Short mmCIF file of C-alpha atoms in Angstrom, two decimals:
data_model
loop_
_atom_site.label_atom_id
_atom_site.label_comp_id
_atom_site.label_asym_id
_atom_site.label_seq_id
_atom_site.Cartn_x
_atom_site.Cartn_y
_atom_site.Cartn_z
CA UNK T 153 31.82 149.95 118.09
CA UNK T 154 29.73 149.07 121.07
CA UNK T 155 31.65 147.65 123.97
CA UNK T 156 30.42 145.95 127.13
CA UNK T 157 27.23 144.79 125.45
CA UNK T 158 27.53 141.22 126.68
CA UNK T 159 27.34 141.57 130.45
CA UNK T 160 28.74 138.09 131.10
CA UNK T 161 32.04 138.68 129.33
CA UNK T 162 32.82 142.33 128.68
CA UNK T 163 35.28 143.19 125.97
CA UNK T 164 38.57 144.26 127.59
CA UNK T 165 39.52 147.93 127.39
CA UNK T 166 42.71 148.44 125.37
CA UNK T 167 44.93 151.19 126.72
CA UNK T 168 48.29 152.49 125.49
CA UNK T 169 50.77 153.55 128.17
CA UNK T 170 53.74 155.49 126.84
CA UNK T 171 56.41 157.87 127.97
CA UNK T 172 56.97 160.74 125.55
CA UNK T 173 60.28 162.54 125.57
CA UNK T 174 63.62 161.87 127.10
CA UNK T 175 63.26 161.20 130.81
CA UNK T 176 64.07 157.69 131.95
CA UNK T 177 61.81 157.48 134.99
CA UNK T 178 59.40 154.73 134.08
CA UNK T 179 58.51 153.38 137.53
CA UNK T 180 55.24 155.30 137.62
CA UNK T 181 54.22 154.18 134.14
CA UNK T 182 54.95 150.55 135.03
CA UNK T 183 53.00 150.71 138.30
CA UNK T 184 50.02 152.21 136.48
CA UNK T 185 50.29 149.62 133.67
CA UNK T 186 50.15 146.85 136.24
CA UNK T 187 47.20 148.39 138.09
CA UNK T 188 45.25 148.68 134.83
CA UNK T 189 46.11 145.07 133.98
CA UNK T 190 44.83 143.96 137.37
CA UNK T 191 41.64 145.88 136.62
CA UNK T 192 41.18 143.64 133.55
CA UNK T 193 42.50 145.97 130.86
CA UNK T 194 44.83 145.09 128.00
CA UNK T 195 47.74 147.46 128.41
CA UNK T 196 50.00 148.05 125.44
CA UNK T 197 53.18 149.20 127.12
CA UNK T 198 55.22 151.19 124.60
CA UNK T 199 57.91 152.17 127.06
CA UNK T 200 60.44 154.96 127.17
CA UNK T 201 61.50 157.77 124.88
CA UNK T 202 58.59 157.74 122.48
CA UNK T 203 58.04 160.59 120.06
CA UNK T 204 54.49 161.95 119.72
CA UNK T 205 54.48 160.46 116.21
CA UNK T 206 55.35 156.99 117.53
CA UNK T 207 52.71 157.26 120.24
CA UNK T 208 49.94 158.20 117.84
CA UNK T 209 51.01 155.53 115.40
CA UNK T 210 50.91 152.91 118.16
CA UNK T 211 47.48 154.13 119.30
CA UNK T 212 46.08 153.73 115.78
CA UNK T 213 47.74 150.38 115.00
CA UNK T 214 46.69 148.94 118.33
CA UNK T 215 43.15 150.38 118.11
CA UNK T 216 43.23 151.54 121.73
CA UNK T 217 40.29 152.97 123.65
CA UNK T 218 42.50 155.17 125.80
CA UNK T 219 45.99 156.69 125.97
CA UNK T 220 47.96 157.33 129.16
CA UNK T 221 51.10 159.47 128.98
CA UNK T 222 53.67 159.59 131.76
CA UNK T 223 56.08 162.47 131.72
CA UNK T 224 58.53 163.68 134.36
CA UNK T 225 60.92 165.73 132.27
CA UNK T 226 59.10 169.04 132.33
CA UNK T 227 58.50 168.90 128.59
CA UNK T 228 54.79 168.18 128.96
CA UNK T 229 53.69 171.50 127.44
CA UNK T 230 55.63 170.71 124.27
CA UNK T 231 54.88 167.00 123.92
CA UNK T 232 51.31 166.41 125.13
CA UNK T 233 49.64 169.05 122.91
CA UNK T 234 51.59 167.57 120.01
CA UNK T 235 50.08 164.12 120.70
CA UNK T 236 46.59 165.67 120.83
CA UNK T 237 47.18 167.54 117.57
CA UNK T 238 48.43 164.42 115.78
CA UNK T 239 45.43 162.42 117.01
CA UNK T 240 43.10 165.06 115.61
CA UNK T 241 45.01 165.15 112.34
CA UNK T 242 44.47 161.37 112.04
CA UNK T 243 40.74 161.66 112.80
CA UNK T 244 41.32 160.02 116.18
CA UNK T 245 40.68 163.02 118.39
CA UNK T 246 37.98 161.11 120.24
CA UNK T 247 40.47 158.73 121.87
CA UNK T 248 40.70 160.05 125.45
CA UNK T 249 44.16 161.01 126.70
CA UNK T 250 45.16 161.18 130.35
CA UNK T 251 48.51 162.17 131.76
CA UNK T 252 50.59 161.58 134.87
CA UNK T 253 53.74 163.15 136.18
CA UNK T 254 55.07 166.33 137.67
CA UNK T 255 52.79 168.89 136.08
CA UNK T 256 52.29 172.30 137.76
CA UNK T 257 48.68 173.39 138.36
CA UNK T 258 48.79 176.18 135.80
CA UNK T 259 50.08 173.80 133.11
CA UNK T 260 47.51 171.19 134.13
CA UNK T 261 44.77 173.76 133.63
CA UNK T 262 46.05 174.58 130.16
CA UNK T 263 46.45 170.92 129.21
CA UNK T 264 42.86 170.22 130.30
CA UNK T 265 41.71 173.14 128.20
CA UNK T 266 43.66 171.64 125.27
CA UNK T 267 41.78 168.35 125.65
CA UNK T 268 43.64 166.18 128.18
CA UNK T 269 40.84 164.41 130.04
CA UNK T 270 42.56 163.76 133.36
CA UNK T 271 45.88 164.59 135.00
CA UNK T 272 47.39 162.71 137.93
CA UNK T 273 50.14 164.09 140.14
CA UNK T 274 52.40 162.30 142.63
CA UNK T 275 49.62 162.01 145.24
CA UNK T 276 47.13 160.18 143.02
CA UNK T 277 45.98 156.75 144.19
CA UNK T 278 45.95 153.78 141.85
CA UNK T 279 42.28 153.29 142.63
CA UNK T 280 41.56 156.83 141.44
CA UNK T 281 43.55 156.25 138.22
CA UNK T 282 41.82 152.93 137.49
CA UNK T 283 38.34 154.36 138.13
CA UNK T 284 39.03 157.36 135.90
CA UNK T 285 40.56 155.22 133.15
CA UNK T 286 37.51 152.94 133.17
CA UNK T 287 35.11 155.85 132.98
CA UNK T 288 37.06 157.58 130.19
CA UNK T 289 37.30 154.43 128.05
CA UNK T 290 33.63 153.52 128.48
CA UNK T 291 32.49 157.04 127.73
CA UNK T 292 34.44 157.10 124.48
CA UNK T 293 33.21 153.71 123.27
CA UNK K 98 37.34 145.89 91.93
CA UNK K 99 38.20 147.87 95.04
CA UNK K 100 35.11 149.98 94.52
CA UNK K 101 32.87 146.93 94.11
CA UNK K 102 29.49 147.69 95.69
CA UNK K 103 29.31 144.30 97.38
CA UNK K 104 32.41 144.98 99.42
CA UNK K 105 31.73 146.16 103.00
CA UNK K 106 33.17 149.68 103.39
CA UNK K 107 35.66 148.51 106.02
CA UNK K 108 36.97 145.82 103.66
CA UNK K 109 37.40 148.38 100.89
CA UNK K 110 39.26 150.67 103.29
CA UNK K 111 41.59 147.84 104.30
CA UNK K 112 42.37 147.11 100.65
CA UNK K 113 43.15 150.80 100.11
CA UNK K 114 45.74 150.65 102.91
CA UNK K 115 43.68 152.30 105.64
CA UNK K 116 45.57 151.19 108.76
CA UNK K 117 42.88 152.32 111.17
CA UNK K 118 40.22 150.29 109.40
CA UNK K 119 42.60 147.33 109.57
CA UNK K 120 43.23 147.87 113.29
CA UNK K 121 39.51 148.10 114.01
CA UNK K 122 38.73 144.97 112.02
CA UNK K 123 41.35 143.05 114.03
CA UNK K 124 39.69 144.31 117.23
CA UNK K 125 36.33 143.15 115.90
CA UNK K 126 37.77 139.65 115.34
CA UNK K 127 39.24 139.64 118.85
CA UNK K 128 36.01 140.87 120.43
CA UNK K 129 33.77 138.44 118.55
CA UNK K 130 32.01 141.45 117.05
CA UNK K 131 29.57 140.47 114.26
CA UNK K 132 31.09 143.11 111.95
CA UNK K 133 34.17 140.88 111.53
CA UNK K 134 32.39 138.13 109.56
CA UNK K 135 31.46 140.13 106.43
CA UNK K 136 34.93 141.72 106.30
CA UNK K 137 36.68 138.35 106.48
CA UNK K 138 34.30 136.88 103.92
CA UNK K 139 34.90 139.75 101.50
CA UNK K 140 38.67 139.74 101.89
CA UNK K 141 39.37 136.00 101.82
CA UNK K 142 39.45 135.89 97.99
CA UNK K 143 41.97 138.75 98.09
CA UNK K 144 44.47 136.85 100.22
CA UNK K 145 47.52 135.67 98.35
CA UNK K 146 48.93 133.16 100.82
CA UNK K 147 51.90 135.27 101.85
CA UNK K 148 54.52 133.72 104.12
CA UNK K 149 53.37 133.66 107.74
CA UNK K 150 56.44 133.19 109.90
CA UNK K 151 55.78 131.98 113.44
CA UNK K 152 58.28 132.58 116.24
CA UNK K 153 58.07 130.37 119.31
CA UNK K 154 60.40 129.61 122.19
CA UNK K 155 60.78 130.07 125.93
CA UNK K 156 60.27 133.48 127.48
CA UNK K 157 63.28 135.74 127.58
CA UNK K 158 65.18 134.21 124.64
CA UNK K 159 64.82 137.41 122.63
CA UNK K 160 61.98 136.68 120.23
CA UNK K 161 60.89 140.33 120.15
CA UNK K 162 64.43 141.56 119.57
CA UNK K 163 65.06 139.02 116.79
CA UNK K 164 61.79 140.07 115.14
CA UNK K 165 62.74 143.74 115.43
CA UNK K 166 66.04 143.05 113.64
CA UNK K 167 64.29 140.92 111.04
CA UNK K 168 61.89 143.79 110.33
CA UNK K 169 64.90 146.03 109.60
CA UNK K 170 66.31 143.32 107.35
CA UNK K 171 63.03 142.97 105.44
CA UNK K 172 62.61 146.73 105.04
CA UNK K 173 66.18 146.99 103.74
CA UNK K 174 65.30 144.61 100.91
CA UNK K 175 62.04 146.40 100.21
CA UNK K 176 59.54 143.98 101.75
CA UNK K 177 56.58 145.26 103.71
CA UNK K 178 55.92 143.41 106.95
CA UNK K 179 53.20 143.07 109.57
CA UNK K 180 53.81 141.75 113.07
CA UNK K 181 51.28 140.17 115.43
CA UNK K 182 52.80 139.79 118.91
CA UNK K 183 50.87 137.68 121.39
CA UNK K 184 51.30 137.99 125.17
CA UNK K 185 49.38 136.15 127.88
CA UNK K 186 46.18 137.36 129.51
CA UNK K 187 45.90 137.07 133.27
CA UNK K 188 43.74 134.11 134.27
CA UNK K 189 42.68 136.18 137.30
CA UNK K 190 41.77 139.64 136.03
CA UNK K 191 41.60 138.91 132.29
CA UNK K 192 43.95 141.86 131.88
CA UNK K 193 47.29 141.83 130.17
CA UNK K 194 50.46 143.86 129.79
CA UNK K 195 51.45 143.65 126.14
CA UNK K 196 55.12 144.56 126.17
CA UNK K 197 56.51 143.32 122.87
CA UNK K 198 56.14 146.75 121.31
CA UNK K 199 59.00 148.02 123.52
CA UNK K 200 61.52 146.18 121.32
CA UNK K 201 59.97 147.50 118.14
CA UNK K 202 61.94 150.30 116.53
CA UNK K 203 60.61 151.62 113.28
CA UNK K 204 60.27 155.02 111.70
CA UNK K 205 56.88 156.37 112.73
CA UNK K 206 56.11 157.32 109.12
CA UNK K 207 57.01 153.94 107.58
CA UNK K 208 53.78 152.69 106.00
CA UNK K 209 55.49 149.41 105.13
CA UNK K 210 55.31 148.13 108.70
CA UNK K 211 52.32 147.37 110.92
CA UNK K 212 52.68 146.17 114.51
CA UNK K 213 49.81 144.74 116.52
CA UNK K 214 49.93 143.48 120.10
CA UNK K 215 47.42 140.79 120.98
CA UNK K 216 46.40 139.27 124.31
CA UNK K 217 45.96 135.50 124.36
CA UNK K 218 42.54 135.91 126.09
CA UNK K 219 42.67 132.47 127.59
CA UNK K 220 43.61 130.51 124.48
CA UNK K 221 46.19 127.80 125.09
CA UNK K 222 49.00 126.95 122.73
CA UNK K 223 50.78 130.28 122.48
CA UNK K 224 48.52 132.22 120.11
CA UNK K 225 45.14 133.92 120.51
CA UNK K 226 41.91 132.72 118.90
CA UNK K 227 42.01 135.82 116.67
CA UNK K 228 45.62 135.41 115.49
CA UNK K 229 44.90 133.31 112.41
CA UNK K 230 42.19 135.59 111.06
CA UNK K 231 44.24 138.69 111.89
CA UNK K 232 47.10 137.26 109.82
CA UNK K 233 44.63 136.70 106.98
CA UNK K 234 43.53 140.37 107.05
CA UNK K 235 47.19 141.44 107.01
CA UNK K 236 47.71 139.29 103.93
CA UNK K 237 44.71 140.89 102.23
CA UNK K 238 45.93 144.36 103.29
CA UNK K 239 48.96 143.78 101.08
CA UNK K 240 51.83 143.02 103.43
CA UNK K 241 54.52 140.85 101.87
CA UNK K 242 55.35 138.95 105.06
CA UNK K 243 53.48 138.37 108.33
CA UNK K 244 55.48 137.64 111.48
CA UNK K 245 53.69 136.07 114.46
CA UNK K 246 55.35 136.17 117.85
CA UNK K 247 53.84 133.61 120.21
CA UNK K 248 53.54 133.78 123.98
CA UNK K 249 56.85 132.78 125.58
CA UNK K 250 56.15 129.13 125.45
CA UNK K 251 56.78 125.83 127.11
CA UNK K 252 57.28 122.52 125.41
CA UNK K 253 53.74 121.91 124.25
CA UNK K 254 52.73 125.27 122.85
CA UNK K 255 52.59 124.17 119.25
CA UNK K 256 49.42 125.94 118.08
CA UNK K 257 51.58 128.11 115.83
CA UNK K 258 51.87 125.04 113.65
CA UNK K 259 48.27 125.57 112.59
CA UNK K 260 48.88 129.16 111.47
CA UNK K 261 52.42 129.61 110.20
CA UNK K 262 53.95 128.51 106.92
CA UNK K 263 57.44 128.56 108.47
CA UNK K 264 58.06 127.95 112.17
CA UNK K 265 61.14 129.47 113.80
CA UNK K 266 62.03 128.18 117.25
CA UNK K 267 64.18 130.70 119.10
CA UNK K 268 66.53 129.34 121.76
CA UNK K 269 69.56 130.53 123.71
CA UNK K 270 72.70 128.74 124.92
CA UNK K 271 72.50 126.68 128.12
CA UNK K 272 68.81 125.83 128.04
CA UNK K 273 69.64 122.25 128.94
CA UNK K 274 71.60 119.26 127.74
CA UNK K 275 70.95 117.35 124.55
CA UNK K 276 68.26 115.20 126.18
CA UNK K 277 66.03 118.29 126.03
CA UNK K 278 66.28 118.20 122.27
CA UNK K 279 64.95 114.64 122.24
CA UNK K 280 61.71 115.54 123.94
CA UNK K 281 58.48 115.86 122.03
CA UNK K 282 56.76 119.17 121.37
CA UNK K 283 58.29 122.44 120.31
CA UNK K 284 61.46 120.92 118.88
CA UNK K 285 59.46 118.76 116.52
CA UNK K 286 57.70 121.62 114.76
CA UNK K 287 60.79 123.68 113.94
CA UNK K 288 61.56 124.53 110.33
CA UNK K 289 64.36 126.83 111.48
CA UNK K 290 66.21 126.88 114.79
CA UNK K 291 67.49 130.30 115.82
CA UNK K 292 70.14 130.19 118.55
CA UNK K 293 69.95 133.76 119.80
CA UNK K 294 72.30 135.56 122.21
CA UNK K 295 75.08 133.78 120.36
CA UNK K 296 77.56 136.23 121.86
CA UNK K 297 77.15 134.25 125.12
CA UNK K 298 79.36 131.25 125.87
CA UNK K 299 77.82 127.89 124.99
CA UNK K 300 76.35 128.93 121.65
CA UNK K 301 78.53 126.43 119.80
CA UNK K 302 77.44 123.60 122.06
CA UNK K 303 73.77 124.51 121.60
CA UNK K 304 74.28 124.57 117.86
CA UNK K 305 76.00 121.17 117.93
CA UNK K 306 73.21 119.58 119.99
CA UNK K 307 70.66 120.89 117.53
CA UNK K 308 72.68 119.63 114.57
CA UNK K 309 72.59 116.13 116.04
CA UNK K 310 68.86 116.41 116.55
CA UNK K 311 68.34 117.54 112.98
CA UNK K 312 70.64 114.83 111.60
CA UNK K 313 68.90 112.06 113.52
CA UNK K 314 65.25 112.84 112.94
CA UNK K 315 63.56 113.16 109.57
CA UNK K 316 60.34 114.84 110.64
CA UNK K 317 59.61 115.65 107.02
CA UNK K 318 61.87 113.81 104.62
CA UNK K 319 62.05 116.76 102.24
CA UNK K 320 63.18 119.44 104.68
CA UNK K 321 65.92 119.34 107.29
CA UNK K 322 65.50 122.19 109.77
CA UNK K 323 68.16 124.86 109.36
CA UNK K 324 70.10 126.16 112.34
CA UNK K 325 71.20 129.79 112.50
CA UNK K 326 72.93 131.71 115.28
CA UNK K 327 71.95 135.31 115.90
CA UNK K 328 72.72 138.17 118.23
CA UNK K 329 70.70 141.33 118.58
CA UNK K 330 72.97 143.39 120.86
CA UNK K 331 75.56 143.73 118.11
CA UNK K 332 73.22 142.49 115.38
CA UNK K 333 74.55 139.45 113.54
CA UNK K 334 73.08 136.45 111.77
CA UNK K 335 69.83 138.19 110.87
CA UNK K 336 70.45 137.95 107.11
CA UNK K 337 71.19 134.23 107.62
CA UNK K 338 67.93 133.87 109.51
CA UNK K 339 65.98 135.41 106.65
CA UNK K 340 67.84 133.20 104.13
CA UNK K 341 66.89 130.11 106.12
CA UNK K 342 63.24 131.21 106.26
CA UNK K 343 63.24 131.95 102.52
CA UNK K 344 64.84 128.59 101.80
CA UNK K 345 62.00 126.88 103.65
CA UNK K 346 59.39 128.96 101.82
CA UNK K 347 61.06 128.03 98.52
CA UNK K 348 61.01 124.38 99.55
CA UNK K 349 57.27 124.65 100.21
CA UNK K 350 56.75 125.97 96.69
CA UNK K 351 58.97 123.40 95.02
CA UNK K 352 57.52 120.36 96.78
CA UNK K 353 53.74 120.87 96.77
CA UNK K 354 54.08 121.11 100.55
CA UNK K 355 52.67 124.61 100.55
CA UNK K 356 49.37 123.47 99.14
CA UNK K 357 49.24 120.34 101.27
CA UNK K 358 50.10 122.35 104.37
CA UNK K 359 47.48 124.98 103.64
CA UNK K 360 44.87 122.33 102.95
CA UNK K 361 45.68 120.67 106.27
CA UNK K 362 45.55 123.98 108.17
CA UNK K 363 42.25 124.96 106.55
CA UNK K 364 40.71 121.62 107.47
CA UNK K 365 41.75 122.13 111.10
CA UNK K 366 40.39 125.67 111.04
CA UNK K 367 37.03 124.71 109.55
CA UNK K 368 36.52 121.83 111.95
CA UNK K 369 37.50 124.14 114.80
CA UNK K 370 34.92 126.71 113.71
CA UNK K 371 32.21 124.05 113.59
CA UNK K 372 33.26 122.76 117.01
CA UNK K 373 33.06 126.30 118.43
CA UNK K 374 29.61 126.95 116.97
CA UNK K 375 28.16 123.60 117.99
CA UNK K 376 29.81 123.86 121.38
CA UNK K 377 28.40 127.33 122.06
CA UNK K 378 24.96 126.27 120.90
CA UNK K 379 24.91 123.09 122.99
CA UNK K 380 26.25 124.87 126.06
CA UNK K 381 23.37 127.33 125.93
CA UNK K 382 20.82 124.54 125.37
CA UNK K 383 22.22 122.42 128.18
CA UNK K 384 21.50 125.31 130.50
CA UNK K 385 18.07 126.24 129.12
CA UNK K 386 16.37 123.22 127.54
CA UNK K 387 14.52 121.30 130.31
CA UNK K 388 15.11 117.90 128.66
CA UNK K 389 18.82 118.56 128.40
CA UNK K 390 18.97 119.83 131.95
CA UNK K 391 17.57 116.46 133.02
CA UNK K 392 20.35 114.75 131.08
CA UNK K 393 22.87 116.77 133.05
CA UNK K 394 21.03 115.91 136.28
CA UNK K 395 21.33 112.22 135.45
CA UNK K 396 25.09 112.56 135.07
CA UNK K 397 25.30 114.52 138.30
CA UNK K 398 23.38 111.71 140.04
CA UNK K 399 25.84 109.15 138.58
CA UNK K 400 23.03 107.43 136.65
CA UNK K 401 24.84 107.81 133.33
CA UNK K 402 28.41 108.74 132.58
CA UNK K 403 29.58 111.81 130.61
CA UNK K 404 30.37 109.75 127.48
CA UNK K 405 26.87 108.35 127.35
CA UNK K 406 25.42 111.82 127.81
CA UNK K 407 27.60 113.10 124.97
CA UNK K 408 26.36 110.30 122.69
CA UNK K 409 22.77 111.32 123.39
CA UNK K 410 23.57 114.98 122.89
CA UNK K 411 25.44 114.59 119.64
CA UNK K 412 22.46 114.09 117.27
CA UNK K 413 20.96 117.32 118.64
CA UNK K 414 23.93 119.27 117.37
CA UNK K 415 22.96 118.31 113.81
CA UNK K 416 19.35 119.39 114.21
CA UNK K 417 20.34 122.66 115.83
CA UNK K 418 22.67 123.79 113.08
#
């Protein structure tokens, strides 16, 4: 699928924003969802307490270009690799995944090695997230 | 037949139950991608005319939650179901937050359910331009029922009428006095009224106002809209809602209304497609063709009026096609 071929009216990027696991802190995910909306993207907001299976299912049904996972529970090393593995299993390993939350540097390094394309900590600016999301989605298309 | 060589591979995959192929084809429709045409053409003969149930009503009345409960109800009686949930696009950025999926609770491994969020992308009337054709693909893909959730709508968002076989208008208590029910628009297209949040006070009054509306106005002599009350916090009334929808679908079959309705909807669709094609073509020519640019200049200079210009332009649309 070629996107952005008509310069006058580009096809909107579709992005899934979800929170895997059990923490209830969704402020960050909502702020990011809104920033991506304001950047012209169609944000499928799946909300809280999603299992990796539900997230991958949503990504496939919604035909998204990009997946953003927000996680503040500390369970990122269990849940994010599981999402990546399920995407691969469903022949959707090319959908870029980025993550945000409280993720220690050592874990971030390992998650990047496992295939997470970008990781944003508490200091990340919305501009940085939007720019990265745009670049990731366009590179995958 | 599935392996027929004339079938585009994506169409074959959709018929085999490939959900990703289905999802991509819906995106292609939304994006105006040329790959959508052959898929739709190949799959149209495979559509069966399954019930397409449209849900409209003001924002915040609980359409998503009612649909979520109805999905459970349908799965419990063994029906497969696809949902298309439309939310508005921003007129400023073109972006959208599609949040209806939050209310959707289904086992991740249940192949009998498909949920698709869809941005309105500037279309008025509560549905997106791609909604009708997406519903058609879902029919061809084998789902027993298609549910369409419209944008939380005002009084005039009645485009669902041109897509759905049964229209459910979802309301809540205390939306206004009975004069509201006399107004034109949304109330006139209801086949079923669903008074949701019926655990709140005022549900009886809302139901009574609607009963009077239904009793006084024969929109279609053969069918009187049913009124059901539902709650989704402690789920109740959902089986009644499905019964009311099924009763309307049965009425359509028994009265020839299904065929008449479909014929009417197809006529609107075909004319709409022609209008879009001619409109796109003429818009481009108005900008590029020197003679047509002069026509526009004449209108700008107040030498002729827009109606006269349109009369001169109209014959060109025939030649161009």
